[in-house]
Short mmCIF file of C-alpha atoms in Angstrom, two decimals:
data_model
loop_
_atom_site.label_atom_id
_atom_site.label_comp_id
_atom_site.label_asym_id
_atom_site.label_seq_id
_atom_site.Cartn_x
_atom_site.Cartn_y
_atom_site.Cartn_z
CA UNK A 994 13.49 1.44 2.79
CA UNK A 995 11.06 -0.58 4.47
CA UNK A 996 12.48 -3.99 5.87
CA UNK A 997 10.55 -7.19 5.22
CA UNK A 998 11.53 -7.78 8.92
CA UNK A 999 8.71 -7.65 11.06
CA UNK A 1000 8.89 -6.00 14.60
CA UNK A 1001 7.83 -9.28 16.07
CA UNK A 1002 10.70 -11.99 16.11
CA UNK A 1003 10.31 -15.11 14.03
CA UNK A 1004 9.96 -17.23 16.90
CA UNK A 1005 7.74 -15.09 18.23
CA UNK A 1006 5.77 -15.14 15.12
CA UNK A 1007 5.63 -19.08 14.95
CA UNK A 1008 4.51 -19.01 18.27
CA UNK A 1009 1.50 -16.67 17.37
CA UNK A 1010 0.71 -19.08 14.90
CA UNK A 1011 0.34 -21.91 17.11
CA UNK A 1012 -1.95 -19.54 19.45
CA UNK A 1013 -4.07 -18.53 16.30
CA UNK A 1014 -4.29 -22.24 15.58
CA UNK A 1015 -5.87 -23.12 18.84
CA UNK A 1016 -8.25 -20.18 18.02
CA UNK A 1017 -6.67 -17.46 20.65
CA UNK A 1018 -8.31 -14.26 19.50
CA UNK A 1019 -5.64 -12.36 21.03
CA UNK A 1020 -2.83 -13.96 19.02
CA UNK A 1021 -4.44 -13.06 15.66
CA UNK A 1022 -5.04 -9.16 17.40
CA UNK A 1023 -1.33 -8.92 17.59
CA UNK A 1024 -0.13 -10.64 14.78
CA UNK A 1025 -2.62 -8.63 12.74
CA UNK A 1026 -1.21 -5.26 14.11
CA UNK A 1027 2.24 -6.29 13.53
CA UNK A 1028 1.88 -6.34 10.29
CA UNK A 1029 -1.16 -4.05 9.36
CA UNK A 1030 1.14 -0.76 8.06
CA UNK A 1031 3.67 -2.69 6.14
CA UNK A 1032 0.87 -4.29 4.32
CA UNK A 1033 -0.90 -1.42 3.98
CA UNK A 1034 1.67 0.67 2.89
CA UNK A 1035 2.28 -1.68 0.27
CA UNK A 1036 -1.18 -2.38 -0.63
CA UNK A 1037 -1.57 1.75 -1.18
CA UNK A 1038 1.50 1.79 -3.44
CA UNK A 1039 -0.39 -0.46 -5.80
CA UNK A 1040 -3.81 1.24 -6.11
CA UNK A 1041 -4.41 4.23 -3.93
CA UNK A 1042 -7.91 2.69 -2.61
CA UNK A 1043 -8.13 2.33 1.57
CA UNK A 1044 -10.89 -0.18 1.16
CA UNK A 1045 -8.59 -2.26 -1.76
CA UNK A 1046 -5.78 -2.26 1.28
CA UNK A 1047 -8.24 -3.17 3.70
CA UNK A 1048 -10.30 -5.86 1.68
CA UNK A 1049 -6.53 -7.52 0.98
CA UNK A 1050 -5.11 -7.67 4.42
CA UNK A 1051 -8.38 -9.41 6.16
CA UNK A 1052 -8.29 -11.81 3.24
CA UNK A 1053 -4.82 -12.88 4.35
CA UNK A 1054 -5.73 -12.70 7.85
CA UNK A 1055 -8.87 -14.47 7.27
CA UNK A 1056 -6.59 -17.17 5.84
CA UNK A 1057 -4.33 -17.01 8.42
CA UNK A 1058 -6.71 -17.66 11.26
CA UNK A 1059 -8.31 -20.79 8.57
CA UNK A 1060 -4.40 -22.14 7.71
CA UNK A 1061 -2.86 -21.10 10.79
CA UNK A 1062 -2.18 -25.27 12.03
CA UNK A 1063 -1.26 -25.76 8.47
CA UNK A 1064 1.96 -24.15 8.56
CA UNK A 1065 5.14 -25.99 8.63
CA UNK A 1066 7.87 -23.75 9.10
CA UNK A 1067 9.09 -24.47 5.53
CA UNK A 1068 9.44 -20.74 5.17
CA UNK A 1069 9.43 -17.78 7.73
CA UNK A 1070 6.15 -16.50 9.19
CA UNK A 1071 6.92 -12.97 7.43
CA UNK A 1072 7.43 -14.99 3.68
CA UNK A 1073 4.29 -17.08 4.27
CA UNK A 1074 1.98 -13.94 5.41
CA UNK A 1075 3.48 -11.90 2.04
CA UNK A 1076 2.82 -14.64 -0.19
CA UNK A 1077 -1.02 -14.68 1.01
CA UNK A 1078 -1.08 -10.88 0.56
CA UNK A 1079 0.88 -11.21 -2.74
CA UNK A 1080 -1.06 -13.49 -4.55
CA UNK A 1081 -4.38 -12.07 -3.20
CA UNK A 1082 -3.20 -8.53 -4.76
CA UNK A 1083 -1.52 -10.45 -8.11
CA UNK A 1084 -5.77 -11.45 -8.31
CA UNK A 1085 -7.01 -8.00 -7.82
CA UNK A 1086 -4.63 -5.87 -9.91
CA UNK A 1087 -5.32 -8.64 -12.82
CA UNK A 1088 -9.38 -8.53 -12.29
CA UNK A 1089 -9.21 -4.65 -12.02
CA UNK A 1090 -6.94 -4.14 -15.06
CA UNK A 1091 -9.03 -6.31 -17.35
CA UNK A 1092 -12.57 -4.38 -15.89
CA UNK A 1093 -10.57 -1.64 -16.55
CA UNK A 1094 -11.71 -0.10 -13.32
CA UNK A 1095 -8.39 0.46 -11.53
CA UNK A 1096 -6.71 1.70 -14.41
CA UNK A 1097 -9.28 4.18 -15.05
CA UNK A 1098 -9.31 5.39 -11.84
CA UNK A 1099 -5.60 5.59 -10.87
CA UNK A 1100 -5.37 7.73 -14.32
CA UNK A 1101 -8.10 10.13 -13.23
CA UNK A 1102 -6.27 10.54 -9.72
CA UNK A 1103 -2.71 10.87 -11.58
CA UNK A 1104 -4.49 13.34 -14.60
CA UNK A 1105 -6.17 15.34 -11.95
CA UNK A 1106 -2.36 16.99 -10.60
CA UNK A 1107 -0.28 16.31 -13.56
CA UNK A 1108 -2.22 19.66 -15.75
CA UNK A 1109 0.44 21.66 -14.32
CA UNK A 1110 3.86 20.28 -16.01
CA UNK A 1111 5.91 21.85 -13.59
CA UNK A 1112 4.57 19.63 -11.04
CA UNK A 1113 5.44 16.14 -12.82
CA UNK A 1114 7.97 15.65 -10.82
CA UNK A 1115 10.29 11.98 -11.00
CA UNK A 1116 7.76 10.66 -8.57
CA UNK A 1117 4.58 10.95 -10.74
CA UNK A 1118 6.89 9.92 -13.43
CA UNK A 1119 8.01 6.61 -11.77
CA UNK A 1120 4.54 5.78 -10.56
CA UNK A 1121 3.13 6.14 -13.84
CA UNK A 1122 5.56 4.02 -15.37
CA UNK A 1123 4.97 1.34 -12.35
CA UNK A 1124 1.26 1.54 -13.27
CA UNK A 1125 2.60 0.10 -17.19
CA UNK A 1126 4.36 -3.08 -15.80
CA UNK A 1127 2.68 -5.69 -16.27
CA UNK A 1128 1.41 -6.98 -12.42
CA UNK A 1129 3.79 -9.82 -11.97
CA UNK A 1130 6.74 -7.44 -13.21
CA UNK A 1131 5.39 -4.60 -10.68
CA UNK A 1132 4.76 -6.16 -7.58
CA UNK A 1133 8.49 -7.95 -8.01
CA UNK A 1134 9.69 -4.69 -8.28
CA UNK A 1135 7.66 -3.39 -5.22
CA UNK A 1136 8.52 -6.04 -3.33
CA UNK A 1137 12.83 -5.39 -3.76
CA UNK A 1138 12.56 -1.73 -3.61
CA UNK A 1139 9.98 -0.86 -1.50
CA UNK A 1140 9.67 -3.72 0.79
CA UNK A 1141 13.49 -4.57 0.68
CA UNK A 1142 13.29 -8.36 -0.02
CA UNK A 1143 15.75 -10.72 -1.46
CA UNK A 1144 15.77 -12.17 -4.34
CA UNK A 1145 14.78 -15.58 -2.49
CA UNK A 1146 12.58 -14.42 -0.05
CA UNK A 1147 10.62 -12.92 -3.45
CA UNK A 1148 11.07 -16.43 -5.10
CA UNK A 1149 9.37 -17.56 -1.87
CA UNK A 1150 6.53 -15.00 -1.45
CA UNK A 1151 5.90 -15.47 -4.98
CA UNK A 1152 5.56 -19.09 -5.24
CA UNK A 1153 8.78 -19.07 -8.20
CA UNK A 1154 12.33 -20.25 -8.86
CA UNK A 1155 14.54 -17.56 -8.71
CA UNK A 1156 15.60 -17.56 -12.03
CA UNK A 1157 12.01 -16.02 -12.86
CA UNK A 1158 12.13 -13.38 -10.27
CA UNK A 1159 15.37 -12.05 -11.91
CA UNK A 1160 13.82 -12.70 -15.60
CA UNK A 1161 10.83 -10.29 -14.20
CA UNK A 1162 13.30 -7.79 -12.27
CA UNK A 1163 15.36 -7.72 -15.82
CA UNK A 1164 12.18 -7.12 -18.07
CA UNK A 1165 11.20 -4.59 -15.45
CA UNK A 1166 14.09 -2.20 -15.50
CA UNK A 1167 14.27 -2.54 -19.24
CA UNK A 1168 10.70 -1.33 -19.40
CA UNK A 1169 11.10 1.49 -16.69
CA UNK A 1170 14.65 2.39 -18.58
CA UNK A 1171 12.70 3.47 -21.76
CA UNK A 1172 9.49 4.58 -19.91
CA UNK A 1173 12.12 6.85 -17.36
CA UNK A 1174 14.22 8.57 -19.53
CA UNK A 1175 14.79 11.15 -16.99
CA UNK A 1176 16.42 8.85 -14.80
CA UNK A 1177 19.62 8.59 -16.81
CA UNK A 1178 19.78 12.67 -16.35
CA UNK A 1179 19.67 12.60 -12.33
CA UNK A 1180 22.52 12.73 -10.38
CA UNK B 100 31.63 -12.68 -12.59
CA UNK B 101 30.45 -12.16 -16.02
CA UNK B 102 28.73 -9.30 -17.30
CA UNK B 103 25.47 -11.01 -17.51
CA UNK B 104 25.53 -12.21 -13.61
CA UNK B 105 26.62 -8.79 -12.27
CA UNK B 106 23.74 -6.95 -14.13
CA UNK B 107 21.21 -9.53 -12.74
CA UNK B 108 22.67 -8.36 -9.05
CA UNK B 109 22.72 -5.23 -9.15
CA UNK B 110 18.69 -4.56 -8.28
CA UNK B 111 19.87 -6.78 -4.59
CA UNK B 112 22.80 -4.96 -4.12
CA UNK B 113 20.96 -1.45 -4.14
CA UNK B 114 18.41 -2.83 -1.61
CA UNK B 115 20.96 -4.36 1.01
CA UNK B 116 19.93 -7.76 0.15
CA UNK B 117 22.88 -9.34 -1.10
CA UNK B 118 25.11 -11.07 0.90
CA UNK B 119 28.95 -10.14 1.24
CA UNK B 120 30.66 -12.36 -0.97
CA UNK B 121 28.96 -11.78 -3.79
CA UNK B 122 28.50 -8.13 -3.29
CA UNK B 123 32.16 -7.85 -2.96
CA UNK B 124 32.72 -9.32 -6.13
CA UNK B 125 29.74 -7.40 -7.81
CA UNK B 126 32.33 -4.39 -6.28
CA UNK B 127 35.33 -5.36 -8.28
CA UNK B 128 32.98 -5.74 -11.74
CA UNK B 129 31.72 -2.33 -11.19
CA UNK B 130 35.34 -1.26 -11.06
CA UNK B 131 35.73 -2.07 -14.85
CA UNK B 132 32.43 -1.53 -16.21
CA UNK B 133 30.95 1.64 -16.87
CA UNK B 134 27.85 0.17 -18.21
CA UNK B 135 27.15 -1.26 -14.32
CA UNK B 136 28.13 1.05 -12.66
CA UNK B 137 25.55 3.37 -14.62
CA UNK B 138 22.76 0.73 -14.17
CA UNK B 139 23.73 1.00 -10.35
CA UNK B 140 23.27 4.77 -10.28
CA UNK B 141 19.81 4.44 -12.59
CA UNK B 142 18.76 1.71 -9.66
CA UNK B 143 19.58 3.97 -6.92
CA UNK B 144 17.40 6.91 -8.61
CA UNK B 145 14.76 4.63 -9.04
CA UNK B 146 14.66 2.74 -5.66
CA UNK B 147 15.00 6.56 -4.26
CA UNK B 148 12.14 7.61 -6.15
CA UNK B 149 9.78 4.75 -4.77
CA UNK B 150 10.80 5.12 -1.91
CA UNK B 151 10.82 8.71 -1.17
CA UNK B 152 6.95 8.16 -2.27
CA UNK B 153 4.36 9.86 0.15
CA UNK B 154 3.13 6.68 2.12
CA UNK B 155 -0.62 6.76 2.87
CA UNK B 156 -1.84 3.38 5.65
CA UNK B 157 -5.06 2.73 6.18
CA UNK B 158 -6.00 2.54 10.21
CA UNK B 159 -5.94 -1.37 12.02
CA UNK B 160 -9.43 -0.76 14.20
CA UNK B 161 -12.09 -0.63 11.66
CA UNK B 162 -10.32 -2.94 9.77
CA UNK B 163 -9.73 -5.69 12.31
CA UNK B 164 -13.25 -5.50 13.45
CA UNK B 165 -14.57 -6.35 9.81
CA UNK B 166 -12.37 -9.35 10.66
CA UNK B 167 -13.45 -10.61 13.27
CA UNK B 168 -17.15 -9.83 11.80
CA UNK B 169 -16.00 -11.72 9.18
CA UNK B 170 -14.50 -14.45 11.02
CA UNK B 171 -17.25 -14.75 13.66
CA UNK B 172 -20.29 -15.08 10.82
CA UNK B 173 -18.01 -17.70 9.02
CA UNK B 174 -18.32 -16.19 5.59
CA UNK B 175 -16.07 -17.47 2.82
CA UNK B 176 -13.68 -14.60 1.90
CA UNK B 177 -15.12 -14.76 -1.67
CA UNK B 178 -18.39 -12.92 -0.46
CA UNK B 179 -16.73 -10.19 0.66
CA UNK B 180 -15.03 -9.30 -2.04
CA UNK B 181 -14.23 -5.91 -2.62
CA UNK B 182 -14.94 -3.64 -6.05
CA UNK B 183 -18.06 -3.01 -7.66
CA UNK B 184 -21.48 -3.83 -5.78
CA UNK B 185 -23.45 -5.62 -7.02
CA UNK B 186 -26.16 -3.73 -8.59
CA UNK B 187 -28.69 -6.12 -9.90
CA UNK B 188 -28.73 -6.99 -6.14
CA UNK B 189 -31.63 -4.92 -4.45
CA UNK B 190 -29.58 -5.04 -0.75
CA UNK B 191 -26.43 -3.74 -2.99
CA UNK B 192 -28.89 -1.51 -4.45
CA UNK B 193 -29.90 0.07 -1.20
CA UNK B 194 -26.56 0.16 0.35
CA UNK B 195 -25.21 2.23 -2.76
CA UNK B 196 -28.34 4.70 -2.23
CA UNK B 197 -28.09 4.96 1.26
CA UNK B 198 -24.39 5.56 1.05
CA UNK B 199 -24.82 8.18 -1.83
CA UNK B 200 -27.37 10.05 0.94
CA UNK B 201 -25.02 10.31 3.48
CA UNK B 202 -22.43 11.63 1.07
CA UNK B 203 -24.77 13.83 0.04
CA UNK B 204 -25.93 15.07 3.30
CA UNK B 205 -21.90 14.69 4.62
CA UNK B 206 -21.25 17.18 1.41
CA UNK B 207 -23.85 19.42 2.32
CA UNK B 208 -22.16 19.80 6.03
CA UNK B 209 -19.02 20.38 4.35
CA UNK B 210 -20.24 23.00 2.25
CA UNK B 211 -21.84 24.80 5.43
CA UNK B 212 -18.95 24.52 7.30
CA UNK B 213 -16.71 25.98 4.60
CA UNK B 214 -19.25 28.98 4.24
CA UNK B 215 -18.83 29.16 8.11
CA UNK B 216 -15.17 29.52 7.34
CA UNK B 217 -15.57 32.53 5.65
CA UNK B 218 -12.82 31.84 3.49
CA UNK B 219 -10.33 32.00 6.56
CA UNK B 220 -9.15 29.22 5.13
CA UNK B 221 -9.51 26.90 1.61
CA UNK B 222 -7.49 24.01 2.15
CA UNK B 223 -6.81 22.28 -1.14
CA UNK B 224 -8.27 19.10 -1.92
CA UNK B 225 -5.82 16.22 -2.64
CA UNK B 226 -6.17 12.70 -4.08
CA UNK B 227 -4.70 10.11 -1.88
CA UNK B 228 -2.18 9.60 -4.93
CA UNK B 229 -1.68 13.36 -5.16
CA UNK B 230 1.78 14.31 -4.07
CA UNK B 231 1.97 17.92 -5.17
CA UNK B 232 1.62 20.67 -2.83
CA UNK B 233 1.91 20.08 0.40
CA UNK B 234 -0.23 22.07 2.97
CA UNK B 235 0.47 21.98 5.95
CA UNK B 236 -1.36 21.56 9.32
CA UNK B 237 -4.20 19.92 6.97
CA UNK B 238 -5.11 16.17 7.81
CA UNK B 239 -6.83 13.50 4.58
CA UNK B 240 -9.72 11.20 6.47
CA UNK B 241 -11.70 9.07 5.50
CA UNK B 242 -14.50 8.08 8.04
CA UNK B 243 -16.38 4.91 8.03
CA UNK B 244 -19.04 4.17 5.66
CA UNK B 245 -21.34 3.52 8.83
CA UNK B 246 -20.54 6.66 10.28
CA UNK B 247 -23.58 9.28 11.03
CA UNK B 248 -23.64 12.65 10.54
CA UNK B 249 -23.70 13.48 14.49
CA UNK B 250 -21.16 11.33 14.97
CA UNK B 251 -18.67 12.91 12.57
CA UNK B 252 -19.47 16.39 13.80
CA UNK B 253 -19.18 14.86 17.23
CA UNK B 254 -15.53 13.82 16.19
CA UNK B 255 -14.82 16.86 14.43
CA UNK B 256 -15.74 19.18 17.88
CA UNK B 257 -13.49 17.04 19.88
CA UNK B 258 -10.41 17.28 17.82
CA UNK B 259 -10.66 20.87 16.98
CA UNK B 260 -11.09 20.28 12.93
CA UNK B 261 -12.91 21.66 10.26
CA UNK B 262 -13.57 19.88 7.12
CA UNK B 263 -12.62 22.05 4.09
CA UNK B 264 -12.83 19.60 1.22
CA UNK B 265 -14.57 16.52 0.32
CA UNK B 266 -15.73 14.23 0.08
CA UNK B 267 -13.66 12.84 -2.78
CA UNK B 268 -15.14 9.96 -4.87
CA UNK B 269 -12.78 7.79 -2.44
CA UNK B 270 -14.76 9.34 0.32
CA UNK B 271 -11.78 11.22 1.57
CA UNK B 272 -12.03 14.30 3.75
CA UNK B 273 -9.38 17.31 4.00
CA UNK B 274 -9.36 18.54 7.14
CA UNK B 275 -7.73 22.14 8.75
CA UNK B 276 -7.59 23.43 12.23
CA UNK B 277 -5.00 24.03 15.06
CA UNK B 278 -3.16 21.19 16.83
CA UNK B 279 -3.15 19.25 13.39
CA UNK B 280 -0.43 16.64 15.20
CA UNK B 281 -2.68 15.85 18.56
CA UNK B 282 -6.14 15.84 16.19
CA UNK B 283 -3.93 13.17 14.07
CA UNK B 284 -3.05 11.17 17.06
CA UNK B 285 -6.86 11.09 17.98
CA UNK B 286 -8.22 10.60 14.60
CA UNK B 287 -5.90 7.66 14.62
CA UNK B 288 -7.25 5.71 17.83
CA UNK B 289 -10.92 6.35 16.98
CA UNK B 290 -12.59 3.24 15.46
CA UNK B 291 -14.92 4.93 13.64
CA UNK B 292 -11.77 6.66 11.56
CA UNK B 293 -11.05 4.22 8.84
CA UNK B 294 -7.79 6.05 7.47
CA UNK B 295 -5.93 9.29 8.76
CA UNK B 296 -2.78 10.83 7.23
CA UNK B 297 -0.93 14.57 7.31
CA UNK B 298 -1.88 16.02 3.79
CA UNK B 299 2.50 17.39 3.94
CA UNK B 300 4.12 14.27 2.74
CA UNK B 301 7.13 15.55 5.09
CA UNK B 302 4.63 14.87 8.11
CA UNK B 303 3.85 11.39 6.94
CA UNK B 304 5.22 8.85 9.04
CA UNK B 305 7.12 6.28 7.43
CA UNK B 306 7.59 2.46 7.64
#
C-alpha cells in the first residue's frame, strides 16, 4: 500500500515551503518531484487520462508556489499538498460526470476488455464498482486504501469532521458490498 | 467497544492506520463477532484488489515544464483547464486540426512500420485501464503533443523500439523491441516522453 508519507521529511518539507515562498525555483523542482508519482498514481486510479493527472498536479503546484507563505503549519506539508490535489480532482470528477465525458469514456476503455467474461477478473470488478460511488464516497475510499491515510489525516485533506469521513467510508462499503458480491466468495 | 464503533474501525485497521490501543481492543471484538470479523476479511479483499491494481504515472519533465510555463506567463490556473477545447475558439480550432494531422501522419508511420514488421511481431494494443493480458517486453507511451514526426522516429532509433499499435484515442503508443527495461529507463528521462510504462503489470513499478 502506498504510504501518505512522503520521501522528503516534514521538516524538510516546511522548509521547501519557505524556499518556494521566497520564489526559489529549485525548491518547487524538488518538492514537485517528491511528490509527482504518488499524485499521479492516484490521479490515474480515478480516470485513466495522463493529461487529467497532469492538468491536476500543476494546479496544486501552481497553488503551491501562489500559497506557499500562506501556510501555517496547522497541518503537515503532505495533508495540505493532498487537500489541494483532492479538492481540485473532487471538481473534475463532478464537472466530468455531469458532461458525461469521463464516464463515457472510462466505460468505453472498461467495455473494450471486458467482451471476454473470462477476463473480468475482481479487479475490473472493483474498479467498476469504484467508478459507481458517488466522488466524495470514492476518493475517501482511495485515499484509505490506496493512499493509506487515517481517518484524520482524510478529515484533514478533505476539509471534514471525522464523523463524515466514516459516514462516507460506511456508505461506501455498503455500496461496494452489494455492487461486489464476489468478494464475500474470496478467500 | 460496541458493535457500531468496531465496524466504523475496521476500514483503519486494514490499512495500518489505527493506533494500538484501539486496534487492540478492535482485536478482542473481533474475537466474538463473526459479523466483523467477516467485514475484516471483505476489507482485506477489497483493499487487496485496489491495490494489487496495475499502476500507470505519468512522467515529471514535460509536466513540470508546463509549470513553470505556466508559472512564468502568470496565467490563472482557470485558463488552463484541462477537458474539451474549446471549439468555437478558432486557435482551439487549429490546435485540434493540427493535432488530428500529426496523429494522422504518426498513424500512418505506425502502420508502415508494422508492415515493415512483417508480422514478426503484433503486439496487442491496450487501454491504459486495460489490465488483461500482459505482454511482455512491450512498453505503453505516450509522446508529447508537440512532438514531430522526426523526432519520434529519432527516439524510437535510439532506444531500439518499434511502434506496433496506436495511437489510441488517449494518444498512447505500444511499443516492442529488445532491451524493453533499458528503452524504459530512456523513454523515462526524455522530456519529450510525456508518460512511459511496461504494458506486463508485473513489470510496473510500484509506489
Amino acid at each position: 500500500m502506498a504510504r501518505a508519507s512522503a520521501s522528503l521529511s516534514d521538516s524538510h518539507e516546511v522548509q521547501l515551503l519557505r524556499r518556494i515562498a521566497a520564489r526559489d525555483r529549485a525548491a518547487l523542482e524538488t518538492l514537485y518531484h517528491a511528490y509527482h508519482r504518488r499524485l499521479s498514481r492516484f490521479l490515474l486510479r480515478l480516470a485513466p487520462r495522463y493529461d487529467f493527472a497532469e492538468e491536476i498536479i500543476n494546479e496544486t503546484f501552481w497553488v503551491v508556489w501562489r500559497k506557499a507563505e500562506e501556510f501555517r503549519g496547522a497541518s503537515r506539508v503532505s495533508t495540505w499538498i493532498m487537500g489541494i490535489a483532492y479538492r481540485r480532482a473532487l471538481r473534475e470528477l463532478r464537472s466530468a460526470r455531469q458532461a458525461g465525458a469521463a464516464d463515457s469514456r472510462m466505460r468505453e476503455d472498461s467495455e473494450a476488455h471486458c467482451d471476454d467474461s473470462q477476463q473480468l477478473d475482481m479487479q475490473d470488478w472493483v474498479a467498476r464498482a469504484l467508478r459507481e460511488l458517488p466522488e466524495e464516497q470514492r476518493l475517501t475510499l482511495e485515499l484509505a486504501y490506496f493512499m493509506g491515510h487515517s481517518c484524520e489525516e482524510i478529515a484533514a485533506i478533505t476539509h471534514c469532521p471525522v464523523g463524515t469521513v466514516k459516514a462516507r467510508m460506511f456508505h461506501a462499503r455498503e455500496k461496494l458490498r452489494r455492487a461486489l458480491p464476489a468478494l464475500e466468495g474470496m478467500p | 467497544m460496541t458493535h457500531v464503533e468496531a465496524w466504523d474501525q475496521i476500514p483503519w485497521l486494514i490499512n495500518g492506520s489505527l493506533d494500538e490501543a484501539a486496534s487492540v481492543r478492535l482485536q478482542d471484538h473481533l474475537q466474538h463477532c463473526a459479523a466483523c470479523r467477516e467485514e475484516v476479511r471483505m476489507q482485506r479483499a477489497l483493499l487487496q484488489a485496489m491495490t494489487d491494481a496495475p499502476r500507470v504515472e505519468a512522467m515529471p519533465p514535460a509536466s513540470l515544464q508546463k509549470l513553470w510555463d505556466r508559472i512564468d506567463a502568470g496565467q490563472p490556473a482557470a485558463a488552463r483547464r484541462a477537458g474539451p477545447p474549446d471549439m468555437r475558439n478558432p486557435a482551439s480550432r487549429y490546435r485540434v486540426a493540427a493535432v488530428a494531422a500529426l496523429g494522422l501522419l504518426a498513424g500512418a508511420a505506425s502502420m508502415f512500420m508494422i508492415q515493415q514488421l512483417g508480422g514478426e511481431r503484433q503486439g496487442a494494443y491496450r487501454a491504459v485501464s486495460d489490465v488483461t493480458g500482459p505482454v511482455q517486453g512491450d512498453l505503453r507511451v505516450v509522446f508529447d503533443s508537440g512532438m514531430t514526426l522526426q523526432q519520434m522516429q529519432a527516439v524510437l532509433e535510439r532506444t531500439g523500439m518499434q511502434i506496433t499499435a496506436g495511437p489510441s484515442a488517449s494518444g498512447v503508443y505500444t511499443l516492442a523491441g529488445e532491451g524493453a527495461q533499458p528503452a524504459l529507463e530512456m523513454l523515462r528521462e526524455d522530456p519529450q516522453v510525456r508518460f512511459a510504462e511496461p504494458v506486463s503489470p508485473a513489470g510496473a513499478p510500484r509506489p
